[in-house]
mmCIF file of C-alpha atoms in Angstrom:
data_model
loop_
_atom_site.group_PDB
_atom_site.id
_atom_site.type_symbol
_atom_site.label_atom_id
_atom_site.label_comp_id
_atom_site.label_asym_id
_atom_site.label_seq_id
_atom_site.Cartn_x
_atom_site.Cartn_y
_atom_site.Cartn_z
ATOM 1 C CA MET A 1 -0.083 0.430 -0.303
ATOM 2 C CA SER A 2 1.668 3.049 -1.003
ATOM 3 C CA THR A 3 0.925 5.904 1.821
ATOM 4 C CA GLY A 4 4.598 6.723 2.490
ATOM 5 C CA ARG A 5 4.170 4.744 6.151
ATOM 6 C CA SER A 6 6.015 1.040 6.426
ATOM 7 C CA ALA A 7 6.369 -0.854 3.321
ATOM 8 C CA THR A 8 6.944 -4.269 5.259
ATOM 9 C CA ARG A 9 4.198 -3.974 8.300
ATOM 10 C CA MET A 10 0.816 -3.376 8.080
ATOM 11 C CA GLY A 11 -0.326 -1.321 11.235
ATOM 12 C CA PRO A 12 -3.786 -2.986 13.607
ATOM 13 C CA ALA A 13 -6.044 -0.090 11.597
ATOM 14 C CA GLU A 14 -4.825 -1.276 8.300
ATOM 15 C CA LEU A 15 -5.086 -4.984 8.895
ATOM 16 C CA VAL A 16 -9.118 -4.263 10.484
ATOM 17 C CA GLN A 17 -9.963 -1.711 7.974
ATOM 18 C CA ALA A 18 -8.404 -4.580 4.840
ATOM 19 C CA ALA A 19 -10.219 -7.337 6.681
ATOM 20 C CA ALA A 20 -13.468 -5.813 7.230
ATOM 21 C CA MET A 21 -13.194 -4.732 3.022
ATOM 22 C CA ALA A 22 -12.116 -8.460 1.760
ATOM 23 C CA ARG A 23 -15.458 -9.173 3.991
ATOM 24 C CA ARG A 24 -17.593 -7.130 1.952
ATOM 25 C CA PHE A 25 -15.631 -7.732 -1.242
ATOM 26 C CA TYR A 26 -15.129 -11.439 -1.326
ATOM 27 C CA LEU A 27 -17.411 -13.130 0.740
ATOM 28 C CA GLU A 28 -20.625 -10.338 0.782
ATOM 29 C CA GLY A 29 -19.790 -9.689 -3.229
ATOM 30 C CA LYS A 30 -20.160 -5.946 -2.571
ATOM 31 C CA SER A 31 -18.188 -3.641 -5.472
ATOM 32 C CA LYS A 32 -15.465 -1.550 -4.964
ATOM 33 C CA ILE A 33 -17.698 1.522 -5.465
ATOM 34 C CA GLN A 34 -20.061 0.498 -2.460
ATOM 35 C CA ILE A 35 -17.746 -0.855 -0.245
ATOM 36 C CA ALA A 36 -15.936 2.940 -1.001
ATOM 37 C CA GLU A 37 -19.270 4.601 0.062
ATOM 38 C CA GLU A 38 -19.492 2.685 3.459
ATOM 39 C CA PHE A 39 -15.974 3.120 4.017
ATOM 40 C CA GLY A 40 -15.934 6.867 2.921
ATOM 41 C CA VAL A 41 -12.952 6.448 0.822
ATOM 42 C CA SER A 42 -12.180 6.454 -2.788
ATOM 43 C CA ARG A 43 -12.702 2.948 -5.071
ATOM 44 C CA PHE A 44 -9.256 3.722 -5.983
ATOM 45 C CA LYS A 45 -8.053 3.385 -2.441
ATOM 46 C CA VAL A 46 -10.566 0.488 -1.669
ATOM 47 C CA ALA A 47 -8.546 -1.322 -4.726
ATOM 48 C CA ARG A 48 -5.197 -0.395 -3.009
ATOM 49 C CA VAL A 49 -6.615 -2.122 0.067
ATOM 50 C CA LEU A 50 -7.754 -5.083 -1.435
ATOM 51 C CA GLU A 51 -4.664 -5.765 -3.252
ATOM 52 C CA THR A 52 -2.476 -5.468 -0.278
ATOM 53 C CA ALA A 53 -4.735 -7.604 1.422
ATOM 54 C CA LEU A 54 -3.578 -10.075 -1.093
ATOM 55 C CA GLU A 55 0.126 -9.609 -1.026
ATOM 56 C CA ARG A 56 0.341 -9.469 2.833
ATOM 57 C CA ASP A 57 -1.803 -13.149 2.579
ATOM 58 C CA LEU A 58 -4.236 -11.337 4.665
ATOM 59 C CA VAL A 59 -6.618 -13.113 2.853
ATOM 60 C CA ARG A 60 -7.042 -16.992 1.076
ATOM 61 C CA ILE A 61 -10.373 -18.494 2.089
ATOM 62 C CA GLU A 62 -10.918 -17.272 5.431
ATOM 63 C CA ILE A 63 -10.081 -13.169 6.387
ATOM 64 C CA ARG A 64 -6.696 -13.666 8.622
ATOM 65 C CA VAL A 65 -5.988 -11.119 11.405
ATOM 66 C CA PRO A 66 -3.297 -11.712 14.179
ATOM 67 C CA ALA A 67 -5.013 -13.634 16.988
ATOM 68 C CA GLU A 68 -5.282 -10.504 19.425
ATOM 69 C CA LEU A 69 -7.324 -9.026 17.138
ATOM 70 C CA ASP A 70 -11.118 -9.083 17.005
ATOM 71 C CA ALA A 71 -11.662 -7.719 13.271
ATOM 72 C CA GLU A 72 -15.725 -8.608 13.320
ATOM 73 C CA ARG A 73 -15.660 -6.882 16.360
ATOM 74 C CA SER A 74 -13.940 -3.964 15.195
ATOM 75 C CA ASP A 75 -15.688 -3.401 12.422
ATOM 76 C CA ALA A 76 -18.866 -3.261 14.123
ATOM 77 C CA LEU A 77 -17.523 -0.981 16.716
ATOM 78 C CA ARG A 78 -16.227 1.244 13.670
ATOM 79 C CA ALA A 79 -20.158 1.280 11.847
ATOM 80 C CA ARG A 80 -21.785 1.574 14.840
ATOM 81 C CA TYR A 81 -20.094 4.897 16.139
ATOM 82 C CA GLY A 82 -19.051 6.442 13.309
ATOM 83 C CA LEU A 83 -15.259 6.374 13.778
ATOM 84 C CA ARG A 84 -12.665 6.487 11.807
ATOM 85 C CA HIS A 85 -10.938 2.939 13.260
ATOM 86 C CA ALA A 86 -11.655 1.462 15.711
ATOM 87 C CA VAL A 87 -9.500 -1.316 16.948
ATOM 88 C CA VAL A 88 -10.534 -4.326 19.351
ATOM 89 C CA VAL A 89 -8.397 -6.453 21.293
ATOM 90 C CA GLU A 90 -8.693 -9.752 23.034
ATOM 91 C CA SER A 91 -9.374 -9.112 26.537
ATOM 92 C CA PRO A 92 -6.582 -10.975 28.890
ATOM 93 C CA ALA A 93 -8.024 -14.497 29.962
ATOM 94 C CA ASP A 94 -6.207 -14.009 33.603
ATOM 95 C CA ALA A 95 -7.895 -10.464 33.738
ATOM 96 C CA GLU A 96 -10.336 -9.821 36.429
ATOM 97 C CA ALA A 97 -13.629 -8.702 34.604
ATOM 98 C CA ASP A 98 -13.366 -5.035 36.467
ATOM 99 C CA THR A 99 -9.744 -4.672 35.283
ATOM 100 C CA PRO A 100 -9.846 -1.441 33.268
ATOM 101 C CA ASP A 101 -7.349 -1.064 30.288
ATOM 102 C CA PRO A 102 -5.531 -4.171 30.217
ATOM 103 C CA GLU A 103 -1.945 -3.292 29.433
ATOM 104 C CA ASN A 104 -1.822 -4.664 25.984
ATOM 105 C CA LEU A 105 -3.955 -2.073 24.525
ATOM 106 C CA GLY A 106 -1.226 0.056 25.014
ATOM 107 C CA GLU A 107 0.970 -1.848 22.695
ATOM 108 C CA VAL A 108 -1.795 -2.261 20.027
ATOM 109 C CA ALA A 109 -2.242 1.417 20.450
ATOM 110 C CA ALA A 110 1.291 2.196 19.827
ATOM 111 C CA ASP A 111 1.324 0.248 16.470
ATOM 112 C CA LEU A 112 -1.478 2.564 15.683
ATOM 113 C CA LEU A 113 0.149 5.569 16.494
ATOM 114 C CA GLY A 114 3.100 4.328 14.347
ATOM 115 C CA GLU A 115 0.369 4.036 11.636
ATOM 116 C CA LEU A 116 -1.361 7.216 11.664
ATOM 117 C CA VAL A 117 1.257 9.930 12.305
ATOM 118 C CA THR A 118 3.138 10.716 9.194
ATOM 119 C CA GLU A 119 6.432 12.882 8.677
ATOM 120 C CA GLY A 120 5.622 16.132 10.067
ATOM 121 C CA ASP A 121 3.166 15.649 12.039
ATOM 122 C CA VAL A 122 2.097 17.304 15.628
ATOM 123 C CA LEU A 123 0.999 14.468 17.947
ATOM 124 C CA GLY A 124 -0.245 15.546 20.855
ATOM 125 C CA LEU A 125 -0.340 13.009 24.274
ATOM 126 C CA ALA A 126 -2.687 13.649 27.378
ATOM 127 C CA TRP A 127 -2.032 12.363 30.536
ATOM 128 C CA GLY A 128 -2.938 8.644 31.210
ATOM 129 C CA ARG A 129 -1.914 5.275 32.004
ATOM 130 C CA SER A 130 -2.683 3.892 28.864
ATOM 131 C CA THR A 131 -1.098 6.444 27.193
ATOM 132 C CA ILE A 132 1.682 5.897 29.480
ATOM 133 C CA HIS A 133 1.395 2.168 28.271
ATOM 134 C CA MET A 134 1.683 3.219 24.752
ATOM 135 C CA ALA A 135 4.672 5.240 25.020
ATOM 136 C CA ALA A 136 6.620 2.877 26.815
ATOM 137 C CA ALA A 137 5.374 0.078 23.849
ATOM 138 C CA LEU A 138 6.512 2.935 20.914
ATOM 139 C CA HIS A 139 9.278 1.266 18.697
ATOM 140 C CA ARG A 140 8.230 3.400 15.631
ATOM 141 C CA LEU A 141 7.326 6.681 15.021
ATOM 142 C CA PRO A 142 7.568 9.057 11.514
ATOM 143 C CA PRO A 143 9.397 12.214 12.666
ATOM 144 C CA CYS A 144 7.208 14.712 14.190
ATOM 145 C CA THR A 145 6.576 17.039 17.109
ATOM 146 C CA VAL A 146 5.135 15.857 20.589
ATOM 147 C CA VAL A 147 3.367 17.987 22.509
ATOM 148 C CA GLN A 148 1.715 17.300 25.879
ATOM 149 C CA LEU A 149 -1.627 17.915 26.119
ATOM 150 C CA THR A 150 -2.925 18.309 29.635
ATOM 151 C CA GLY A 151 -0.579 18.814 32.756
ATOM 152 C CA VAL A 152 0.179 15.936 35.291
ATOM 153 C CA TYR A 153 -1.473 13.695 38.027
ATOM 154 C CA ASP A 154 0.868 14.701 40.571
ATOM 155 C CA ALA A 155 4.053 17.055 40.221
ATOM 156 C CA GLY A 156 6.332 14.773 42.105
ATOM 157 C CA THR A 157 5.991 11.688 39.484
ATOM 158 C CA ALA A 158 6.524 14.102 36.252
ATOM 159 C CA GLU A 159 9.224 12.083 35.270
ATOM 160 C CA ARG A 160 7.414 8.509 35.377
ATOM 161 C CA GLY A 161 4.763 10.169 33.855
ATOM 162 C CA SER A 162 2.857 12.066 31.242
ATOM 163 C CA VAL A 163 6.484 14.111 30.443
ATOM 164 C CA GLU A 164 8.168 10.907 30.240
ATOM 165 C CA ALA A 165 5.636 9.465 27.714
ATOM 166 C CA VAL A 166 6.272 12.590 25.629
ATOM 167 C CA ARG A 167 10.057 12.952 25.908
ATOM 168 C CA ARG A 168 9.641 8.835 24.994
ATOM 169 C CA ALA A 169 7.329 9.548 21.993
ATOM 170 C CA ALA A 170 9.962 12.033 20.527
ATOM 171 C CA ALA A 171 13.001 10.117 21.226
ATOM 172 C CA VAL A 172 11.829 7.632 19.046
ATOM 173 C CA SER A 173 10.459 9.946 16.350
ATOM 174 C CA GLY A 174 13.403 12.230 16.460
ATOM 175 C CA GLY A 175 11.384 14.785 16.927
ATOM 176 C CA GLU A 176 11.062 18.041 18.835
ATOM 177 C CA ALA A 177 9.830 17.661 22.667
ATOM 178 C CA HIS A 178 6.801 20.039 24.507
ATOM 179 C CA PRO A 179 6.090 19.035 28.195
ATOM 180 C CA ILE A 180 4.364 20.366 30.528
ATOM 181 C CA TYR A 181 5.997 20.921 34.239
ATOM 182 C CA ALA A 182 2.341 21.949 36.050
ATOM 183 C CA PRO A 183 0.164 20.042 37.654
ATOM 184 C CA MET A 184 -3.511 19.405 35.776
ATOM 185 C CA LEU A 185 -5.575 20.633 38.346
ATOM 186 C CA LEU A 186 -4.779 23.874 40.419
ATOM 187 C CA PRO A 187 -6.690 25.435 43.585
ATOM 188 C CA ASP A 188 -8.419 27.995 41.409
ATOM 189 C CA THR A 189 -8.837 29.993 38.259
ATOM 190 C CA ALA A 190 -6.492 32.663 38.674
ATOM 191 C CA THR A 191 -3.449 29.811 39.605
ATOM 192 C CA ALA A 192 -4.547 28.317 36.371
ATOM 193 C CA ASP A 193 -4.305 31.366 34.304
ATOM 194 C CA ALA A 194 -0.833 32.251 35.562
ATOM 195 C CA LEU A 195 0.903 29.264 34.873
ATOM 196 C CA ARG A 196 -0.773 29.271 31.519
ATOM 197 C CA GLY A 197 1.346 32.820 31.115
ATOM 198 C CA GLN A 198 4.675 30.809 31.573
ATOM 199 C CA THR A 199 6.836 30.913 28.852
ATOM 200 C CA GLY A 200 7.447 26.968 29.069
ATOM 201 C CA ILE A 201 3.589 26.239 29.092
ATOM 202 C CA ALA A 202 2.601 28.665 27.065
ATOM 203 C CA ARG A 203 4.734 27.507 24.575
ATOM 204 C CA ALA A 204 3.044 24.111 24.572
ATOM 205 C CA PHE A 205 -0.379 25.504 24.124
ATOM 206 C CA GLU A 206 0.739 27.509 21.239
ATOM 207 C CA TYR A 207 1.341 23.887 19.424
ATOM 208 C CA PHE A 208 -2.388 22.896 20.557
ATOM 209 C CA ASP A 209 -3.758 24.403 16.933
ATOM 210 C CA LYS A 210 -0.865 22.247 14.843
ATOM 211 C CA VAL A 211 -1.715 19.221 16.589
ATOM 212 C CA THR A 212 -2.727 16.851 14.158
ATOM 213 C CA VAL A 213 -3.100 13.196 15.812
ATOM 214 C CA ALA A 214 -4.207 12.929 19.437
ATOM 215 C CA CYS A 215 -3.799 10.461 21.555
ATOM 216 C CA VAL A 216 -6.247 10.363 25.025
ATOM 217 C CA SER A 217 -7.156 8.493 28.010
ATOM 218 C CA ILE A 218 -10.875 8.010 29.284
ATOM 219 C CA GLY A 219 -11.981 7.391 32.941
ATOM 220 C CA SER A 220 -15.018 6.584 34.319
ATOM 221 C CA TRP A 221 -16.506 9.038 37.348
ATOM 222 C CA GLU A 222 -14.940 7.158 40.329
ATOM 223 C CA ALA A 223 -12.272 6.605 42.302
ATOM 224 C CA GLY A 224 -9.068 4.967 41.030
ATOM 225 C CA ILE A 225 -10.572 5.129 37.732
ATOM 226 C CA SER A 226 -10.657 9.086 37.387
ATOM 227 C CA THR A 227 -7.399 11.013 37.740
ATOM 228 C CA VAL A 228 -9.584 14.100 37.889
ATOM 229 C CA TYR A 229 -12.044 12.436 40.557
ATOM 230 C CA ASP A 230 -8.795 11.337 42.850
ATOM 231 C CA MET A 231 -7.304 15.040 42.689
ATOM 232 C CA LEU A 232 -10.743 16.763 44.170
ATOM 233 C CA THR A 233 -12.543 16.981 47.158
ATOM 234 C CA GLU A 234 -15.542 15.392 48.693
ATOM 235 C CA LYS A 235 -17.624 18.184 48.089
ATOM 236 C CA GLU A 236 -16.754 19.022 44.524
ATOM 237 C CA ARG A 237 -16.925 15.358 43.614
ATOM 238 C CA ALA A 238 -20.877 15.327 45.138
ATOM 239 C CA HIS A 239 -21.695 18.658 43.074
ATOM 240 C CA TYR A 240 -20.437 17.228 39.468
ATOM 241 C CA GLU A 241 -21.793 13.847 40.612
ATOM 242 C CA SER A 242 -25.203 15.832 41.117
ATOM 243 C CA LEU A 243 -24.920 17.308 37.463
ATOM 244 C CA GLY A 244 -24.755 13.647 36.367
ATOM 245 C CA ALA A 245 -20.974 13.188 35.495
ATOM 246 C CA ALA A 246 -20.516 9.413 33.758
ATOM 247 C CA ALA A 247 -17.063 10.072 32.195
ATOM 248 C CA GLU A 248 -13.828 12.224 31.965
ATOM 249 C CA MET A 249 -11.050 12.635 29.328
ATOM 250 C CA SER A 250 -8.449 15.382 29.867
ATOM 251 C CA ALA A 251 -10.138 17.006 32.790
ATOM 252 C CA HIS A 252 -13.589 17.812 30.717
ATOM 253 C CA LEU A 253 -16.346 15.760 32.518
ATOM 254 C CA PHE A 254 -19.167 14.563 30.372
ATOM 255 C CA ASP A 255 -22.725 12.697 31.372
ATOM 256 C CA ALA A 256 -24.319 9.698 30.230
ATOM 257 C CA GLU A 257 -25.146 11.398 26.770
ATOM 258 C CA GLY A 258 -21.976 12.882 26.100
ATOM 259 C CA ARG A 259 -23.371 16.078 27.111
ATOM 260 C CA ARG A 260 -20.648 18.603 28.179
ATOM 261 C CA ILE A 261 -20.820 19.553 32.350
ATOM 262 C CA GLY A 262 -18.995 21.300 34.916
ATOM 263 C CA ARG A 263 -17.330 23.603 32.381
ATOM 264 C CA ASP A 264 -15.826 25.219 35.326
ATOM 265 C CA LEU A 265 -13.778 22.408 36.182
ATOM 266 C CA GLY A 266 -11.780 23.315 33.005
ATOM 267 C CA GLU A 267 -11.116 26.381 33.658
ATOM 268 C CA ARG A 268 -8.697 25.510 36.936
ATOM 269 C CA CYS A 269 -7.017 22.653 34.755
ATOM 270 C CA ILE A 270 -3.800 23.065 32.215
ATOM 271 C CA THR A 271 -5.394 21.128 29.663
ATOM 272 C CA VAL A 272 -6.646 21.105 26.027
ATOM 273 C CA GLU A 273 -9.944 22.525 25.528
ATOM 274 C CA ALA A 274 -12.479 20.659 24.278
ATOM 275 C CA ASP A 275 -13.105 22.775 21.500
ATOM 276 C CA ARG A 276 -9.208 22.849 20.284
ATOM 277 C CA LEU A 277 -9.870 18.987 20.695
ATOM 278 C CA ARG A 278 -12.447 19.086 18.459
ATOM 279 C CA ARG A 279 -10.869 20.643 15.372
ATOM 280 C CA ILE A 280 -7.637 17.695 15.654
ATOM 281 C CA PRO A 281 -8.104 15.595 13.060
ATOM 282 C CA GLU A 282 -7.276 12.579 14.428
ATOM 283 C CA VAL A 283 -8.319 11.872 18.370
ATOM 284 C CA VAL A 284 -7.446 8.291 19.487
ATOM 285 C CA ALA A 285 -9.086 7.373 22.481
ATOM 286 C CA ILE A 286 -6.851 4.343 24.307
ATOM 287 C CA ALA A 287 -9.484 2.778 27.014
ATOM 288 C CA GLY A 288 -10.861 -0.764 27.722
ATOM 289 C CA GLY A 289 -12.631 -3.001 30.240
ATOM 290 C CA ARG A 290 -16.261 -3.634 31.437
ATOM 291 C CA ARG A 291 -15.492 -1.286 33.980
ATOM 292 C CA LYS A 292 -14.802 1.571 32.136
ATOM 293 C CA ALA A 293 -17.662 0.971 29.085
ATOM 294 C CA GLU A 294 -20.211 3.338 30.412
ATOM 295 C CA ALA A 295 -17.387 6.112 30.053
ATOM 296 C CA ILE A 296 -16.076 5.125 27.029
ATOM 297 C CA GLY A 297 -19.776 5.652 25.432
ATOM 298 C CA ALA A 298 -20.322 8.808 27.012
ATOM 299 C CA VAL A 299 -17.298 10.396 25.638
ATOM 300 C CA LEU A 300 -17.965 8.448 21.853
ATOM 301 C CA ARG A 301 -21.657 10.061 21.855
ATOM 302 C CA SER A 302 -19.704 13.964 22.738
ATOM 303 C CA GLY A 303 -18.491 13.514 19.222
ATOM 304 C CA LEU A 304 -14.429 14.407 20.453
ATOM 305 C CA VAL A 305 -13.508 11.470 19.040
ATOM 306 C CA THR A 306 -12.302 10.279 15.852
ATOM 307 C CA SER A 307 -10.852 6.384 16.757
ATOM 308 C CA LEU A 308 -10.576 3.799 19.615
ATOM 309 C CA VAL A 309 -8.360 1.097 20.937
ATOM 310 C CA THR A 310 -10.501 -0.714 23.423
ATOM 311 C CA ASP A 311 -10.878 -4.409 24.320
ATOM 312 C CA THR A 312 -13.857 -7.321 24.137
ATOM 313 C CA ALA A 313 -14.914 -6.420 27.456
ATOM 314 C CA ALA A 314 -15.980 -3.019 26.232
ATOM 315 C CA ALA A 315 -16.630 -3.306 22.944
ATOM 316 C CA ASP A 316 -19.408 -6.360 23.879
ATOM 317 C CA TYR A 317 -21.282 -3.463 26.211
ATOM 318 C CA LEU A 318 -20.813 -0.813 23.703
ATOM 319 C CA LEU A 319 -22.414 -2.352 21.214
ATOM 320 C CA ALA A 320 -25.071 -3.670 23.169
ATOM 321 C CA GLU A 321 -26.445 0.020 23.593
ATOM 322 C CA THR A 322 -29.057 1.177 22.312
ATOM 323 C CA THR A 323 -28.584 4.897 22.272
ATOM 324 C CA PRO A 324 -27.138 6.708 18.775
ATOM 325 C CA ALA A 325 -23.496 7.936 18.905
ATOM 326 C CA ALA A 326 -22.173 11.129 17.272
ATOM 327 C CA HIS A 327 -20.039 10.363 13.763
ATOM 328 C CA PRO A 328 -16.933 12.212 14.577
ATOM 329 C CA ALA A 329 -15.128 10.803 12.271
ATOM 330 C CA LEU A 330 -17.177 12.378 9.201
ATOM 331 C CA ASP A 331 -17.178 15.991 10.121
ATOM 332 C CA ARG A 332 -13.319 15.887 10.196
ATOM 333 C CA ALA A 333 -11.262 16.152 6.997
ATOM 334 C CA ASP A 334 -9.577 12.052 6.414
ATOM 335 C CA PRO A 335 -5.990 12.541 7.218
ATOM 336 C CA ASP A 336 -4.758 10.882 4.398
ATOM 337 C CA GLY A 337 -6.489 13.124 1.883
ATOM 338 C CA ALA A 338 -8.786 10.113 0.772
#
């Protein structure tokens, strides 16, 4: 596939998309034009994908992808939520039912970023355990600038958290790193405004409008699953719960329908604004586990996320939901230009 990316290895999104298109073409008898209309690409791109599927031995009598990727769930999730890419990973057999974000999600997300990021892109990384695992697993990334999108959970652990994730990604890519040495949550708006004006932080913020690919985490509104929840007082938690808080992403809160709530919280946080996130062409969320499934659904309904890396435990819940979701990928330009 002539995309300017590695000619020797297909990334997870390419594998899932190639499997889905091949299934439509070889098993369901759909034309390349029909497939192009369904996936929102040109028929020439469909033809290239099908050719590559044959060349890479992806197509024989059955559709084959690596065992850890669930192609059918991935395709179903992509179509149901209007995502550009959905990659569903098998939940670890030994994982507990309520374990959030299995570590294998980070490994697959690292491969996905290696596939999505192209030379000259600006990659934004938000705080989150899953994004930290992803950065640690990175082994290939085209030359790009890497910027931190949120402050850190605990300034004392910055070197082992999101700051290190930004540095790691920049080292792999050979590009510039723009970390943020500041807490995510501040006691008041005035303090947050003062920090945003500091030279290093202001420089990172200048890159927010240039970000082309962002990687974010999603948290359920409960202890140990949402960084913001853990940083707030009991009184503050109760206040946002009364507003219907169900999910958190990059210090932005959402109710179960995906509506943003508690906007005053964002004014106290060092984070990329929701409106800026919405303008980023590709926003990849990494989140999984049944315990996070409802929160993932809420954020998907917000329309801020264009792609998702998750596991079968969360995917099964999301595919059974009856509430329709926003279709964020349809509202943004295809970064491949196809």
